[in-house]
Short mmCIF file of C-alpha atoms in Angstrom, two decimals:
data_model
loop_
_atom_site.label_atom_id
_atom_site.label_comp_id
_atom_site.label_asym_id
_atom_site.label_seq_id
_atom_site.Cartn_x
_atom_site.Cartn_y
_atom_site.Cartn_z
CA MET A 52 -21.36 -7.81 4.39
CA THR A 53 -19.16 -10.85 3.81
CA SER A 54 -18.86 -13.04 6.89
CA GLU A 55 -15.42 -14.00 8.17
CA GLN A 56 -15.94 -17.71 7.56
CA ASP A 57 -16.43 -17.06 3.82
CA TRP A 58 -12.78 -16.07 3.40
CA GLY A 59 -10.56 -18.90 2.22
CA LEU A 60 -6.76 -18.97 2.36
CA THR A 61 -6.34 -17.85 -1.26
CA ARG A 62 -8.67 -14.91 -0.81
CA ARG A 63 -7.01 -13.82 2.43
CA ILE A 64 -3.53 -13.88 0.89
CA GLY A 65 -4.73 -12.18 -2.30
CA PHE A 66 -6.47 -9.45 -0.33
CA ARG A 67 -3.42 -8.82 1.84
CA PHE A 68 -1.20 -8.60 -1.22
CA GLY A 69 -3.64 -6.15 -2.79
CA VAL A 70 -3.69 -3.92 0.29
CA VAL A 71 0.10 -3.74 0.60
CA PHE A 72 0.70 -3.34 -3.14
CA GLY A 73 -2.12 -0.81 -3.50
CA ALA A 74 -0.95 1.27 -0.53
CA LEU A 75 2.55 1.48 -2.01
CA LEU A 76 1.16 2.35 -5.43
CA ILE A 77 -1.15 5.22 -4.43
CA TYR A 78 0.94 6.69 -1.60
CA PRO A 79 0.72 9.58 -0.58
CA PHE A 80 -2.93 9.77 -1.76
CA PRO A 81 -5.12 11.56 -0.69
CA LEU A 82 -2.60 14.07 0.66
CA ASN A 83 -1.35 14.85 -2.84
CA VAL A 84 -4.85 15.95 -3.89
CA LEU A 85 -4.93 18.78 -1.37
CA PRO A 86 -3.82 22.24 -2.54
CA LYS A 87 -0.41 23.63 -1.58
CA THR A 88 1.01 20.22 -0.64
CA GLU A 89 3.34 19.84 -3.63
CA LYS A 90 6.58 20.23 -1.65
CA LEU A 91 5.40 17.91 1.12
CA THR A 92 4.22 15.17 -1.27
CA ALA A 93 7.47 15.45 -3.25
CA LEU A 94 9.38 14.96 0.02
CA LEU A 95 7.22 11.96 0.95
CA ARG A 96 7.81 10.36 -2.47
CA GLN A 97 11.61 10.59 -2.20
CA PRO A 98 12.10 7.31 -0.25
CA ARG A 99 10.16 5.44 -2.96
CA GLY A 100 12.41 6.96 -5.60
CA TRP A 101 15.59 6.08 -3.71
CA ALA A 102 14.39 2.51 -3.13
CA THR A 103 13.49 2.12 -6.81
CA GLN A 104 16.86 3.44 -7.98
CA TRP A 105 18.70 1.12 -5.56
CA PHE A 106 16.61 -1.87 -6.66
CA GLY A 107 17.12 -1.09 -10.33
CA GLN A 108 20.86 -0.57 -10.06
CA SER A 109 21.87 -3.08 -7.35
CA VAL A 110 19.42 -5.92 -8.02
CA LEU A 111 18.48 -5.61 -11.70
CA GLY A 112 21.76 -4.14 -12.92
CA LEU A 113 20.22 -1.06 -14.55
CA PRO A 114 22.68 1.82 -14.01
CA GLY A 115 21.62 5.42 -14.47
CA LEU A 116 17.95 4.80 -13.71
CA SER A 117 16.41 8.28 -13.67
CA SER A 118 13.25 9.31 -11.84
CA GLN A 119 13.08 12.65 -13.64
CA PHE A 120 9.61 13.29 -15.04
CA ASN A 121 9.56 13.42 -18.86
CA GLY A 122 5.82 13.60 -19.55
CA SER A 123 5.39 9.84 -19.87
CA GLY A 124 4.36 7.17 -17.37
CA ASP A 125 6.07 4.47 -19.44
CA ARG A 126 9.62 5.04 -18.26
CA THR A 127 11.90 2.20 -17.27
CA PHE A 128 11.86 3.71 -13.79
CA ASP A 129 8.07 3.22 -13.56
CA TYR A 130 8.22 -0.45 -14.57
CA VAL A 131 11.06 -1.12 -12.13
CA GLN A 132 9.03 0.55 -9.39
CA LEU A 133 5.98 -1.60 -10.18
CA LEU A 134 8.13 -4.72 -9.96
CA LEU A 135 9.54 -3.57 -6.62
CA PHE A 136 6.06 -2.87 -5.27
CA ALA A 137 4.85 -6.30 -6.42
CA ILE A 138 7.76 -7.99 -4.62
CA LEU A 139 7.14 -5.95 -1.47
CA GLY A 140 3.44 -6.72 -1.73
CA ALA A 141 4.18 -10.45 -1.87
CA ILE A 142 6.58 -10.21 1.08
CA GLY A 143 4.04 -8.17 3.04
CA ALA A 144 1.24 -10.63 2.31
CA ILE A 145 3.38 -13.59 3.40
CA ALA A 146 4.42 -11.87 6.63
CA TRP A 147 0.87 -10.72 7.34
CA SER A 148 -0.48 -14.22 6.76
CA ALA A 149 2.20 -15.78 8.97
CA LEU A 150 1.25 -13.47 11.85
CA ASP A 151 -2.51 -13.62 11.30
CA ARG A 152 -3.36 -16.87 9.52
CA ARG A 153 -7.11 -17.29 9.89
CA ARG A 154 -8.73 -13.89 10.44
CA SER A 155 -10.66 -12.26 7.59
CA HIS A 156 -10.93 -8.51 7.14
CA PRO A 157 -14.41 -7.51 5.86
CA ARG A 158 -14.23 -4.00 7.36
CA LEU A 159 -10.78 -3.34 5.95
CA ALA A 160 -11.97 -4.67 2.59
CA ALA A 161 -14.91 -2.24 2.61
CA ALA A 162 -12.60 0.66 3.45
CA ALA A 163 -10.13 -0.41 0.75
CA ARG A 164 -12.91 -0.41 -1.85
CA VAL A 165 -13.84 3.16 -0.91
CA VAL A 166 -10.22 4.33 -1.14
CA LEU A 167 -9.80 2.55 -4.48
CA ARG A 168 -13.00 4.09 -5.87
CA TYR A 169 -11.91 7.60 -4.96
CA TYR A 170 -8.34 7.11 -6.16
CA VAL A 171 -9.39 5.79 -9.58
CA GLY A 172 -12.15 8.41 -9.77
CA TYR A 173 -9.66 11.17 -9.06
CA ALA A 174 -7.24 9.86 -11.69
CA MET A 175 -9.97 9.56 -14.33
CA LEU A 176 -11.31 13.03 -13.61
CA SER A 177 -7.81 14.53 -13.71
CA TYR A 178 -6.94 13.05 -17.11
CA GLY A 179 -10.46 13.60 -18.41
CA PHE A 180 -10.55 17.32 -17.66
CA ALA A 181 -6.97 17.72 -18.88
CA LYS A 182 -8.29 16.59 -22.28
CA ILE A 183 -11.57 18.50 -22.11
CA LEU A 184 -9.72 21.73 -21.31
CA ARG A 185 -7.09 20.96 -23.98
CA GLN A 186 -4.25 20.94 -21.47
CA GLN A 187 -2.92 17.46 -22.22
CA PHE A 188 -3.37 17.75 -25.99
CA GLY A 189 -3.29 21.26 -27.48
CA ASP A 190 -3.13 22.59 -31.01
CA LEU A 191 -0.41 21.35 -33.32
CA THR A 192 2.57 23.71 -33.41
CA PRO A 193 4.54 24.66 -36.54
CA TYR A 194 7.49 22.76 -35.06
CA GLU A 195 5.44 19.54 -34.85
CA LEU A 196 4.07 20.00 -38.37
CA HIS A 197 7.60 20.43 -39.75
CA PHE A 198 8.44 16.73 -39.40
CA ALA A 199 7.52 14.07 -41.94
CA VAL A 200 5.61 11.07 -40.63
CA ARG A 201 8.63 8.80 -41.19
CA ASP A 202 10.68 10.98 -38.84
CA VAL A 203 8.19 10.94 -35.96
CA SER A 204 8.33 8.39 -33.13
CA PRO A 205 5.25 6.19 -32.56
CA MET A 206 4.42 8.18 -29.42
CA GLY A 207 4.89 11.44 -31.31
CA LEU A 208 2.56 10.20 -34.05
CA LEU A 209 -0.14 9.33 -31.50
CA TRP A 210 0.31 12.67 -29.78
CA ARG A 211 -0.11 14.55 -33.06
CA PHE A 212 -3.17 12.46 -33.87
CA MET A 213 -4.78 13.58 -30.61
CA ASP A 214 -3.62 17.18 -31.05
CA TYR A 215 -5.14 17.39 -34.54
CA SER A 216 -8.81 17.05 -33.56
CA ALA A 217 -10.18 19.12 -30.68
CA PRO A 218 -13.64 17.45 -30.81
CA TYR A 219 -12.13 13.97 -30.52
CA THR A 220 -9.84 15.06 -27.69
CA VAL A 221 -12.82 16.48 -25.78
CA PHE A 222 -14.79 13.30 -26.49
CA GLY A 223 -11.92 11.22 -25.10
CA GLY A 224 -11.86 13.43 -22.02
CA LEU A 225 -15.57 12.95 -21.45
CA CYS A 226 -15.15 9.18 -21.77
CA GLU A 227 -12.68 9.37 -18.89
CA ALA A 228 -14.35 12.02 -16.73
CA VAL A 229 -17.87 10.56 -16.75
CA PRO A 230 -16.96 7.13 -15.32
CA GLY A 231 -14.57 8.87 -12.93
CA ALA A 232 -17.47 10.90 -11.56
CA LEU A 233 -19.68 7.81 -11.35
CA LEU A 234 -17.09 6.11 -9.13
CA LEU A 235 -17.53 8.79 -6.48
CA TRP A 236 -21.03 7.58 -5.55
CA ARG A 237 -21.67 4.09 -4.21
CA ARG A 238 -24.89 3.57 -6.19
CA THR A 239 -23.23 4.35 -9.52
CA ALA A 240 -19.83 2.83 -8.74
CA THR A 241 -20.47 -0.46 -10.56
CA ILE A 242 -21.42 1.12 -13.89
CA GLY A 243 -18.53 3.55 -13.45
CA ALA A 244 -16.09 0.68 -12.91
CA VAL A 245 -17.34 -1.14 -16.03
CA MET A 246 -16.90 2.04 -18.08
CA VAL A 247 -13.41 2.59 -16.65
CA ILE A 248 -12.39 -0.93 -17.70
CA ALA A 249 -13.56 -0.28 -21.27
CA VAL A 250 -11.96 3.16 -21.54
CA MET A 251 -8.66 2.17 -19.95
CA ALA A 252 -8.37 -1.01 -22.03
CA ASN A 253 -8.22 1.28 -25.07
CA VAL A 254 -5.69 3.59 -23.38
CA VAL A 255 -3.46 0.63 -22.44
CA MET A 256 -3.52 -0.66 -26.01
CA LEU A 257 -2.60 2.81 -27.33
CA ASN A 258 0.31 3.00 -24.86
CA PHE A 259 1.65 -0.44 -25.68
CA SER A 260 1.06 -0.10 -29.44
CA TYR A 261 2.60 3.36 -29.85
#
């Protein structure tokens, strides 16, 4: 266990930012994992949506910012929300540090690592099994095959690429589910984290490139 005197100012501030930003980002996890909590978690998420819309419209000048789910996590709303959380994380870290300048938090850090492991593991397992069971990417429909490549958006092209091959889709799902499962156990968490970095680096590049 890290001793309190090992924590420098930079590490204390960085950790506090990470805790505040991470809590905002994953909220209301783990409640949203439990069955029959959809209405409650939707209600708990509403203040975040209102704050994001206000920030986008009043501060950034982005009118008509919609939080309606459209199947993509790359909406303008999502990027505005990340920016808002980062600003709130910085404000929270500054306030926390002003009130508690010198104390380190090894126990809180250990608990935060456990929460982070289970949150990332849950996300990887969810997306992994959605691919393995062909729920995220299914068979190509006649409607999708009707369009010429030149008429398809980059995202639509990537989606059709994944839809086309069931074996590759299942392989991609396994590449996500296996490291997700490894994160659930402390002894295998390190190798799981390394695998997650590799897998998600590819996913990020696909998202940004298409």
